[in-house]
Coordinates of C-alpha atoms in Angstrom, one line a residue:
Chain A
X201 CA 11.5 4.8 -42.1
X202 CA 8.8 4.0 -39.5
X203 CA 11.1 1.4 -38.2
X204 CA 14.0 3.8 -37.8
X205 CA 11.9 6.1 -35.7
X206 CA 10.8 3.3 -33.4
X207 CA 14.4 2.2 -33.0
X208 CA 15.4 5.7 -32.1
X209 CA 12.5 6.0 -29.6
X210 CA 13.5 2.7 -28.1
X211 CA 17.0 3.9 -27.5
X212 CA 15.7 7.1 -25.8
X213 CA 13.3 5.0 -23.6
X214 CA 16.1 2.7 -22.6
X215 CA 18.5 5.5 -21.7
X216 CA 15.8 7.4 -19.7
X217 CA 14.5 4.3 -17.9
X218 CA 18.0 3.0 -17.0
X219 CA 19.0 6.4 -15.8
X220 CA 16.0 6.8 -13.5
X221 CA 16.2 3.2 -12.4
X222 CA 19.8 3.6 -11.4
X223 CA 19.0 6.9 -9.6
X224 CA 16.3 5.2 -7.6
X225 CA 18.5 2.2 -6.8
X226 CA 21.5 4.4 -6.0
X227 CA 21.1 4.6 -2.2
X228 CA 21.1 0.8 -2.0
X229 CA 24.0 0.5 -4.4
X230 CA 25.9 3.1 -2.4
X231 CA 25.2 1.3 0.8
X232 CA 26.5 -1.9 -0.6
X233 CA 29.6 -0.3 -2.0
X234 CA 30.4 1.6 1.2
X235 CA 30.2 -1.6 3.2
X236 CA 33.4 -2.7 1.4
X237 CA 35.3 0.5 2.1
X238 CA 37.5 1.4 5.0
X239 CA 36.0 3.9 7.4
X240 CA 38.3 6.6 6.1
X241 CA 37.4 5.9 2.5
X242 CA 33.7 5.8 3.3
X243 CA 33.7 9.5 4.2
X244 CA 36.4 10.8 1.8
X245 CA 35.7 14.0 -0.1
X246 CA 35.3 13.7 -3.0
X247 CA 33.5 10.3 -2.6
X248 CA 35.2 7.3 -4.2
X249 CA 32.9 5.2 -6.3
X250 CA 34.7 2.0 -7.2
X251 CA 38.4 2.7 -7.0
X252 CA 38.9 1.9 -3.3
X253 CA 40.6 -0.9 -1.5
X254 CA 37.9 -3.5 -1.3
X255 CA 37.7 -5.0 2.2
X256 CA 35.5 -7.4 4.1
X257 CA 36.8 -6.0 7.4
X258 CA 33.5 -4.2 8.2
X259 CA 31.5 -7.4 8.0
X260 CA 33.9 -9.1 10.3
X261 CA 33.7 -6.3 12.8
X262 CA 29.8 -6.2 12.7
X263 CA 29.5 -10.0 13.1
X264 CA 32.0 -10.0 15.9
X265 CA 30.9 -7.0 17.9
X266 CA 27.2 -7.0 17.8
X267 CA 25.9 -10.5 18.1
X268 CA 24.4 -10.1 14.7
X269 CA 23.5 -13.7 14.4
X270 CA 21.1 -13.5 17.3
X271 CA 19.2 -10.6 15.7
X272 CA 19.2 -12.4 12.4
X273 CA 17.8 -15.5 14.1
X274 CA 15.2 -13.5 15.8
X275 CA 14.1 -12.0 12.5
X276 CA 13.9 -15.4 10.9
X277 CA 11.9 -16.9 13.7
X278 CA 9.5 -13.9 14.0
X279 CA 8.9 -13.4 10.3
X280 CA 8.9 -17.1 9.5
X281 CA 6.9 -18.2 12.5
X282 CA 4.2 -15.5 12.1
X283 CA 3.8 -16.3 8.4
X284 CA 3.6 -20.0 8.8
X285 CA 1.2 -19.8 11.7
X286 CA -0.9 -17.3 9.7
X287 CA -1.0 -19.6 6.7
X288 CA -2.1 -22.6 8.9
X289 CA -5.0 -20.5 10.2
X290 CA -5.8 -18.9 6.9
X291 CA -5.9 -21.9 4.6
X292 CA -9.0 -23.5 5.9
X293 CA -10.8 -20.1 6.1
X294 CA -9.8 -19.1 2.6
X295 CA -10.7 -22.6 1.4
X296 CA -14.2 -22.5 2.8
X297 CA -14.8 -19.0 1.5
X298 CA -13.7 -19.9 -2.0
X299 CA -15.4 -23.3 -2.3
X300 CA -18.5 -22.9 -0.1
X301 CA -19.3 -19.2 -0.4
X302 CA -22.3 -17.9 1.4
X303 CA -24.1 -14.6 1.2
X304 CA -21.9 -13.3 4.0
X305 CA -18.5 -14.3 2.5
X306 CA -18.0 -10.8 1.0
X307 CA -18.8 -9.0 4.2
X308 CA -16.5 -11.3 6.2
X309 CA -13.6 -10.6 3.7
X310 CA -14.2 -6.9 3.9
X311 CA -14.4 -6.9 7.6
X312 CA -11.2 -8.8 7.9
X313 CA -9.5 -6.2 5.7
X314 CA -10.9 -3.5 7.9
X315 CA -9.0 -4.9 10.9
X316 CA -5.9 -4.2 8.9
X317 CA -6.7 -0.5 8.8
X318 CA -6.7 -0.1 12.6
X319 CA -3.7 2.2 13.4
X320 CA -1.2 0.3 15.5
X321 CA -0.5 3.3 17.7
X322 CA -4.1 3.4 18.7
X323 CA -3.8 0.1 20.5
X324 CA -0.2 0.3 21.5
X325 CA -0.8 0.5 25.3
X326 CA -3.4 -2.3 25.5
X327 CA -1.1 -4.6 23.6
X328 CA 1.9 -3.5 25.7
X329 CA -0.2 -4.1 28.9
X330 CA -1.4 -7.5 27.7
X331 CA 2.1 -8.5 26.9
X332 CA 3.4 -7.6 30.4
X333 CA 0.5 -9.4 32.0
X334 CA 1.2 -12.5 29.9
X335 CA 4.9 -12.2 30.4
X336 CA 5.6 -12.2 26.7
X337 CA 7.1 -8.6 26.4
X338 CA 10.4 -8.9 24.6
X339 CA 9.8 -12.5 23.6
X340 CA 9.7 -14.0 20.1
X341 CA 6.5 -15.8 20.7
X342 CA 4.8 -12.5 21.5
X343 CA 5.9 -10.9 18.2
X344 CA 5.0 -14.0 16.2
X345 CA 1.5 -13.7 17.5
X346 CA 1.2 -9.9 16.9
X347 CA 2.7 -10.0 13.4
X348 CA 0.6 -13.1 12.5
X349 CA -2.6 -11.2 13.5
X350 CA -1.5 -8.1 11.7
X351 CA -0.9 -10.0 8.4
X352 CA -3.7 -12.5 8.7
X353 CA -6.2 -10.4 6.7
X354 CA -3.7 -10.2 3.8
X355 CA -2.9 -13.9 4.0
X356 CA -6.6 -14.9 3.9
X357 CA -7.3 -12.5 1.1
X358 CA -4.4 -13.6 -1.1
X359 CA -5.2 -17.3 -0.5
X360 CA -8.9 -16.7 -1.3
X361 CA -7.9 -15.0 -4.6
X362 CA -5.8 -18.0 -5.6
X363 CA -8.2 -20.7 -4.5
X364 CA -11.0 -19.0 -6.4
X365 CA -9.1 -19.5 -9.6
X366 CA -9.1 -23.3 -9.1
X367 CA -12.0 -24.6 -11.3
X368 CA -14.7 -26.3 -9.3
X369 CA -15.3 -28.8 -12.1
X370 CA -12.1 -30.5 -11.4
X371 CA -13.2 -31.1 -7.8
X372 CA -16.6 -32.5 -9.1
X373 CA -14.8 -34.8 -11.5
X374 CA -12.6 -36.1 -8.7
X375 CA -15.7 -36.7 -6.7
X376 CA -17.5 -38.5 -9.5
X377 CA -14.5 -40.8 -9.8
X378 CA -15.1 -41.7 -6.2
X379 CA -12.3 -39.7 -4.5
X380 CA -12.7 -39.4 -0.8
X381 CA -12.6 -35.9 0.7
X382 CA -9.2 -36.7 2.1
X383 CA -7.8 -37.8 -1.3
X384 CA -9.6 -34.9 -3.0
X385 CA -7.8 -32.4 -0.8
X386 CA -4.5 -34.2 -0.8
X387 CA -4.1 -35.2 -4.5
X388 CA -6.3 -32.7 -6.4
X389 CA -6.5 -29.4 -4.5
X390 CA -3.1 -29.2 -2.8
X391 CA -1.0 -29.5 -5.9
X392 CA -3.0 -26.8 -7.5
X393 CA -2.9 -24.6 -4.5
X394 CA 0.8 -24.8 -3.8
X395 CA 2.0 -21.9 -6.1
X396 CA -0.6 -19.6 -4.5
X397 CA 0.4 -20.7 -1.0
X398 CA 4.1 -20.2 -1.8
X399 CA 3.6 -16.7 -3.1
X400 CA 1.5 -15.8 -0.1
X401 CA 4.2 -17.1 2.1
X402 CA 6.9 -15.1 0.4
X403 CA 5.1 -11.7 0.4
X404 CA 4.0 -12.0 4.0
X405 CA 7.5 -13.1 5.1
X406 CA 8.8 -9.9 3.6
X407 CA 6.2 -7.8 5.2
X408 CA 6.9 -9.3 8.6
X409 CA 10.6 -9.0 8.2
X410 CA 10.4 -5.3 7.5
X411 CA 7.7 -4.5 10.1
X412 CA 9.1 -1.7 12.3
X413 CA 6.4 -0.5 14.8
X414 CA 5.7 -3.5 16.9
X415 CA 9.2 -4.9 16.6
X416 CA 10.7 -1.6 17.9
X417 CA 8.1 -1.1 20.7
X418 CA 7.7 -4.6 22.0
X419 CA 11.3 -5.8 22.2
X420 CA 14.4 -4.9 24.1
X421 CA 17.5 -7.0 24.4
X422 CA 16.2 -10.6 24.1
X423 CA 13.8 -10.8 21.1
X424 CA 15.0 -7.8 19.1
X425 CA 15.1 -8.6 15.3
X426 CA 17.2 -6.8 12.7
X427 CA 14.9 -3.8 12.5
X428 CA 15.8 -3.0 16.1
X429 CA 19.4 -3.9 15.6
X430 CA 19.7 -1.4 12.8
X431 CA 17.9 1.3 14.8
X432 CA 20.5 0.8 17.6
X433 CA 23.2 1.8 15.1
X434 CA 22.0 5.4 14.9
X435 CA 24.3 6.7 17.6
X436 CA 27.9 7.5 16.5
X437 CA 27.6 9.8 13.6
X438 CA 30.0 10.1 10.7
X439 CA 32.6 7.7 11.9
X440 CA 31.0 4.4 11.2
X441 CA 29.5 4.7 7.8
X442 CA 31.2 1.5 6.5
X443 CA 30.1 -0.6 9.4
X444 CA 26.6 0.9 9.3
X445 CA 26.6 -0.1 5.6
X446 CA 27.8 -3.6 6.3
X447 CA 25.1 -4.1 8.9
X448 CA 22.4 -2.6 6.6
X449 CA 23.5 -4.7 3.6
X450 CA 23.2 -7.9 5.7
X451 CA 19.8 -6.9 6.9
X452 CA 18.3 -6.1 3.5
X453 CA 20.1 -8.5 1.2
X454 CA 18.0 -11.6 1.8
X455 CA 14.8 -9.7 1.5
X456 CA 15.9 -7.9 -1.7
X457 CA 16.5 -11.2 -3.3
X458 CA 13.2 -12.7 -2.1
X459 CA 11.5 -9.5 -3.1
X460 CA 12.5 -9.7 -6.7
X461 CA 10.7 -13.0 -6.9
X462 CA 7.5 -11.6 -5.4
X463 CA 7.0 -8.5 -7.6
X464 CA 3.9 -9.9 -9.2
X465 CA 2.2 -11.0 -6.0
X466 CA 3.0 -7.6 -4.5
X467 CA 0.3 -5.9 -6.6
X468 CA -2.5 -8.3 -6.0
X469 CA -1.5 -8.9 -2.4
X470 CA -1.3 -5.3 -1.3
X471 CA -4.2 -3.9 -3.2
X472 CA -6.5 -6.7 -2.2
X473 CA -7.3 -7.4 -5.8
X474 CA -8.6 -3.9 -6.5
X475 CA -6.0 -3.4 -9.3
X476 CA -5.6 -6.1 -11.9
Chain B
X215 CA -24.1 -28.4 -4.3
X216 CA -23.3 -27.0 -1.0
X217 CA -25.1 -29.2 1.4
X218 CA -26.1 -28.4 5.0
X219 CA -23.2 -30.6 6.1
X220 CA -20.5 -28.8 4.0
X221 CA -21.9 -25.4 5.2
X222 CA -21.3 -26.2 8.8
X223 CA -17.9 -27.6 8.0
X224 CA -17.1 -24.4 6.1
X225 CA -18.2 -22.4 9.2
X226 CA -15.9 -24.5 11.4
X227 CA -13.0 -24.0 9.0
X228 CA -13.5 -20.2 9.1
X229 CA -13.9 -20.0 12.9
X230 CA -10.3 -19.8 14.0
X231 CA -9.4 -16.9 11.7
X232 CA -12.6 -15.0 12.5
X233 CA -12.4 -15.5 16.2
X234 CA -8.7 -14.5 16.4
X235 CA -9.2 -11.4 14.3
X236 CA -12.3 -10.4 16.3
X237 CA -10.3 -10.7 19.5
X238 CA -7.4 -8.8 18.0
X239 CA -9.7 -6.0 17.0
X240 CA -12.1 -5.8 19.9
X241 CA -10.0 -6.4 23.0
X242 CA -7.4 -3.7 22.5
X243 CA -10.0 -1.3 21.0
X244 CA -12.2 -1.6 24.1
X245 CA -9.2 -1.2 26.4
X246 CA -8.1 1.9 24.5
X247 CA -11.6 3.3 24.7
X248 CA -11.8 2.6 28.4
X249 CA -8.4 4.2 29.1
X250 CA -9.3 7.3 27.1
X251 CA -11.9 8.2 29.7
X252 CA -9.6 7.7 32.6
X253 CA -6.8 9.5 34.3
X254 CA -4.3 6.7 34.0
X255 CA -0.6 7.3 34.8
X256 CA 1.1 3.9 35.3
X257 CA 4.3 5.4 36.9
X258 CA 2.5 8.1 38.9
X259 CA -0.3 6.4 40.8
X260 CA -1.8 4.2 38.1
X261 CA -5.5 4.2 37.5
X262 CA -6.8 7.5 39.1
X263 CA -10.5 7.0 38.1
X264 CA -12.9 8.2 35.4
X265 CA -12.6 11.7 34.0
X266 CA -15.1 11.8 31.3
X267 CA -14.0 13.6 28.1
X268 CA -11.2 15.5 29.8
X269 CA -8.5 13.6 27.9
X270 CA -10.1 14.2 24.6
X271 CA -10.3 17.9 25.3
X272 CA -6.8 18.1 26.6
X273 CA -5.4 16.2 23.7
X274 CA -6.7 18.6 21.1
X275 CA -6.1 21.7 23.2
X276 CA -2.4 20.9 24.0
X277 CA 0.1 23.1 22.2
X278 CA 1.6 20.2 20.3
X279 CA -1.7 19.0 18.8
X280 CA -2.1 21.4 15.8
X281 CA 1.6 21.2 14.8
X282 CA 1.4 17.5 14.8
X283 CA -1.7 17.6 12.6
X284 CA 0.2 19.9 10.3
X285 CA 3.2 17.6 10.2
X286 CA 1.0 14.6 9.5
X287 CA -0.8 16.4 6.7
X288 CA 2.5 17.6 5.1
X289 CA 4.1 14.2 5.2
X290 CA 1.0 12.3 3.9
X291 CA 0.2 15.0 1.3
X292 CA 3.8 15.5 0.2
X293 CA 4.5 11.8 -0.2
X294 CA 1.2 11.2 -2.0
X295 CA 1.8 14.0 -4.4
X296 CA 5.4 12.9 -5.2
X297 CA 4.6 9.2 -5.5
X298 CA 1.5 9.5 -7.6
X299 CA 2.9 12.1 -10.0
X300 CA 6.3 10.4 -10.4
X301 CA 4.6 7.0 -10.2
X302 CA 2.4 7.8 -13.2
X303 CA 5.3 9.2 -15.2
X304 CA 7.6 6.3 -14.4
X305 CA 4.8 3.7 -15.2
X306 CA 4.3 5.4 -18.6
X307 CA 8.0 5.2 -19.2
X308 CA 8.4 1.6 -18.1
X309 CA 5.5 0.6 -20.3
X310 CA 7.4 1.7 -23.4
X311 CA 9.5 -0.7 -25.5
X312 CA 13.1 -0.8 -24.3
X313 CA 16.0 -3.0 -23.7
X314 CA 16.5 -4.6 -20.2
X315 CA 12.9 -3.7 -19.0
X316 CA 13.0 -6.5 -16.5
X317 CA 16.2 -5.2 -14.9
X318 CA 14.9 -1.7 -14.7
X319 CA 11.8 -2.9 -13.0
X320 CA 13.9 -4.7 -10.4
X321 CA 16.0 -1.5 -9.8
X322 CA 12.9 0.6 -9.4
X323 CA 11.1 -1.7 -7.1
X324 CA 14.0 -2.4 -4.8
X325 CA 13.5 0.4 -2.2
X326 CA 10.2 -1.1 -1.2
X327 CA 12.0 -4.1 0.2
X328 CA 14.4 -2.1 2.3
X329 CA 13.3 -2.2 6.0
X330 CA 12.3 1.3 7.2
X331 CA 15.0 1.5 9.9
X332 CA 17.7 0.8 7.3
X333 CA 16.4 3.3 4.7
X334 CA 16.0 6.0 7.4
X335 CA 19.5 5.4 8.8
X336 CA 21.1 5.3 5.3
X337 CA 19.5 8.5 4.2
X338 CA 20.2 10.2 7.6
X339 CA 23.9 9.4 7.7
X340 CA 25.2 8.7 4.2
X341 CA 23.2 11.2 2.3
X342 CA 21.9 13.9 4.7
X343 CA 24.8 14.1 7.2
X344 CA 25.9 17.8 7.1
X345 CA 29.6 17.0 7.2
X346 CA 30.2 13.6 5.6
X347 CA 26.9 12.9 3.7
X348 CA 26.9 12.7 -0.1
X349 CA 24.6 15.8 -0.3
X350 CA 27.2 17.8 1.7
X351 CA 29.9 16.7 -0.7
X352 CA 27.7 17.7 -3.6
X353 CA 26.9 21.1 -2.1
X354 CA 30.5 21.8 -1.4
X355 CA 31.4 20.8 -4.9
X356 CA 29.2 23.5 -6.2
X357 CA 30.6 25.9 -3.6
X358 CA 27.4 26.0 -1.5
X359 CA 27.1 25.6 2.3
X360 CA 25.8 22.1 3.1
X361 CA 22.3 22.0 4.5
X362 CA 21.6 20.4 7.9
X363 CA 18.8 18.4 6.3
X364 CA 17.2 16.9 9.3
X365 CA 17.1 20.0 11.4
X366 CA 16.8 22.8 8.8
X367 CA 14.6 21.0 6.4
X368 CA 13.3 18.2 8.6
X369 CA 9.8 17.7 7.2
X370 CA 11.1 17.9 3.6
X371 CA 13.8 15.3 4.4
X372 CA 11.3 12.9 5.9
X373 CA 9.0 13.4 2.9
X374 CA 11.9 12.6 0.7
X375 CA 12.9 9.4 2.6
X376 CA 9.3 8.1 2.8
X377 CA 8.6 9.0 -0.9
X378 CA 11.7 7.0 -1.9
X379 CA 10.2 4.0 0.0
X380 CA 6.7 4.3 -1.5
X381 CA 7.4 5.3 -5.1
X382 CA 8.0 1.7 -6.1
X383 CA 4.6 0.6 -4.8
X384 CA 2.8 3.4 -6.7
X385 CA 4.8 2.7 -9.8
X386 CA 4.2 -1.0 -9.8
X387 CA 0.5 -0.7 -9.3
X388 CA 0.1 2.0 -11.9
X389 CA 2.2 0.0 -14.3
X390 CA -0.1 -3.0 -13.8
X391 CA -3.1 -0.8 -14.5
X392 CA -1.5 0.7 -17.6
X393 CA -0.7 -2.7 -19.0
X394 CA -4.4 -3.7 -18.9
X395 CA -5.2 -0.7 -21.1
X396 CA -6.5 -1.7 -24.5
X397 CA -3.7 -0.7 -26.9
X398 CA -6.0 -0.6 -29.9
X399 CA -7.8 2.3 -28.4
X400 CA -4.6 4.2 -28.1
X401 CA -3.5 3.3 -31.6
X402 CA -6.8 4.4 -33.0
X403 CA -6.5 7.7 -31.2
X404 CA -2.9 8.1 -32.6
X405 CA -4.2 7.3 -36.1
X406 CA -6.8 10.0 -35.7
X407 CA -4.0 12.4 -35.0
X408 CA -4.6 12.9 -31.2
X409 CA -1.4 14.5 -29.8
X410 CA 0.4 12.6 -26.9
X411 CA -0.9 15.0 -24.2
X412 CA -4.5 14.6 -25.3
X413 CA -4.1 10.8 -25.5
X414 CA -2.8 10.9 -21.9
X415 CA -5.5 13.2 -20.7
X416 CA -8.5 11.5 -22.4
X417 CA -7.6 7.9 -22.5
X418 CA -4.7 6.9 -20.1
X419 CA -5.5 9.1 -17.1
X420 CA -9.3 8.1 -16.9
X421 CA -8.2 4.5 -17.2
X422 CA -5.8 5.0 -14.3
X423 CA -8.3 6.7 -12.2
X424 CA -9.3 3.7 -10.2
X425 CA -5.7 2.5 -9.7
X426 CA -4.7 6.0 -8.5
X427 CA -7.6 6.0 -6.0
X428 CA -6.4 2.7 -4.6
X429 CA -2.8 3.8 -4.4
X430 CA -3.8 7.0 -2.6
X431 CA -6.1 5.2 -0.1
X432 CA -3.7 2.4 0.7
X433 CA -0.7 4.7 1.0
X434 CA -2.7 7.1 3.2
X435 CA -3.4 4.3 5.7
X436 CA 0.3 3.4 5.8
X437 CA 1.6 7.0 5.7
X438 CA -0.7 8.0 8.6
X439 CA 1.2 5.3 10.6
X440 CA 4.8 6.3 9.6
X441 CA 6.9 5.7 12.7
X442 CA 10.3 4.1 12.3
X443 CA 11.5 6.8 9.8
X444 CA 10.9 9.5 12.5
X445 CA 12.0 7.4 15.4
X446 CA 15.4 6.8 13.8
X447 CA 16.0 10.2 12.2
X448 CA 14.7 13.1 14.4
X449 CA 12.9 11.3 17.2
X450 CA 10.1 13.8 16.7
X451 CA 12.2 16.9 17.0
X452 CA 12.4 19.8 14.6
X453 CA 8.7 19.8 13.8
X454 CA 8.5 16.2 12.7
X455 CA 6.2 15.1 15.5
X456 CA 3.2 13.5 13.6
X457 CA 0.0 12.5 15.2
X458 CA 1.2 8.9 15.4
X459 CA 4.5 10.0 17.0
X460 CA 2.7 12.3 19.4
X461 CA 0.5 9.5 20.6
X462 CA 3.5 7.2 20.9
X463 CA 5.3 9.8 23.1
X464 CA 2.2 10.4 25.3
X465 CA 1.7 6.6 25.9
X466 CA 5.2 5.2 26.2
X467 CA 7.6 8.1 26.8
X468 CA 5.6 10.2 29.2
X469 CA 3.4 7.3 30.3
X470 CA 0.2 9.3 30.2
X471 CA -2.0 6.5 29.0
X472 CA -5.3 8.2 29.3
X473 CA -4.2 11.2 27.2
X474 CA -2.5 9.0 24.7
X475 CA -5.5 6.7 24.4
X476 CA -7.7 9.6 23.6
X477 CA -5.3 10.5 20.9
X478 CA -5.4 6.9 19.8
X479 CA -9.2 7.1 19.4
X480 CA -8.8 10.2 17.2
X481 CA -6.2 8.3 15.1
X482 CA -8.6 5.3 14.8
X483 CA -11.5 7.5 13.7
X484 CA -9.2 9.2 11.1
X485 CA -8.0 5.9 9.7
X486 CA -11.6 4.6 9.5
X487 CA -12.7 7.5 7.4
X488 CA -10.0 6.7 4.9
X489 CA -10.7 3.0 5.2
X490 CA -14.4 3.4 4.3
X491 CA -13.5 4.7 0.9
X492 CA -10.9 2.0 0.4
X493 CA -13.5 -0.7 1.3
X494 CA -15.9 0.7 -1.3
X495 CA -13.2 0.5 -4.0
X496 CA -12.3 -3.1 -3.0
X497 CA -15.9 -4.2 -2.5
X498 CA -16.9 -3.0 -6.0
X499 CA -14.2 -5.3 -7.4
X500 CA -15.5 -8.3 -5.4
X501 CA -18.9 -8.1 -7.2
X502 CA -17.3 -8.3 -10.7

């Protein structure tokens, strides 16, 4: 009897959760579907859900017309470059905070986080001006630096959390066995730290890929990544739904896939360990 | 174990990150502070000297200031309300036994990974377009006149778009918090005959308190800075000019850097007030 009730409840839960899940996912699904329609079918009333003539034409047009590959390449360089650079700078810092903590470690960590709270718009003009002076406005290197600095606190924080979980006894044991510092780092610590570094890399790549304040305000023609490419699509209303969808699908697909792998890190990474 | 030697090595390893962040924080901040006390019009004469607090007074006494504060409050408040309420409900639901939980989780979290310009454009055109959008089709199907979402209900539309983006974040964090709840406590309450609503009010909600606080604080900081969603949809028209957008327009569109910088200083102060509370919540956890 009790079992039957549980089974019934499970069915209700499943239906409700799937219904809401699909509702939330619907805009993305609709965008992907529309990208395979012709422009006429994309705006037909009543809307067609699946029974349309599937076509890849829109993807061809977007790729051909808009130099999509350059925007994609800019996104890859900017998001990848800023994340890797951030990790190179953050690893030693997080390392020393996790293994040689001092009384000030906590204060330094909190201070680093506080720099993340600074509203970008408050420092927009100084950054803009510095960029002009240095000649790096609308350049990829400029955005790599800004996005690296923007995400550095999160990177340090995430790495610190991972490193702290590596037991200190293992290091001591290695030292007892006469491992040099170099061997200790290379053969003992690094293998244990790789999963942590990988998930930090993933989450921050996603954050940098989607960043849309600095990328919109500090780029023009040359260094614009996909965020700016999509923003430039806003002009002709109504007539280009299918092409807009194709462009959007290409911009979000890689990140959606990466994102699904990083769900777990998302919580610890974005709440700075305040929710476990 | 930490010797003098390893301590100085540790300091050296920390130095690059600390110095870079210090520069990233201080240099622009000092420049903004300086500009805010100047009449500074890059396209109309450049630096025209110190003017004291004039920019600060002008920024708050301009006719667009209070509407922008209102727009900011409505967007931040509206999105917080929607994401926290629905986030709690959704987290409770997702925590129940069901088939295909993993897939539902993936569906629910997906919007968080969509870049802001894409979600704004997709909503603006494919859903909210008054002629060809899905909502217009739906309205006509029921015999109603389609709404011009982004002009007639502009703020509500933006709240809707931004809530869609942030609901996954709230849900995921609240779900994590619910999963850490001791299930024996709930079962005991159920045995004792506590009805679901009481169990929610007396056990689940207090347990979620801390997670809700964190969600509210982190989202507030991001929501105060909402930019691309407005940039792409209304460009600040129809009452959607938030404080952030107003400052952006003063600085880059009308190139009144002094005035915009004064606004920037207000924004920084505002964000810091929120940040202090967030830091406390995070700091407490560090001690544990």
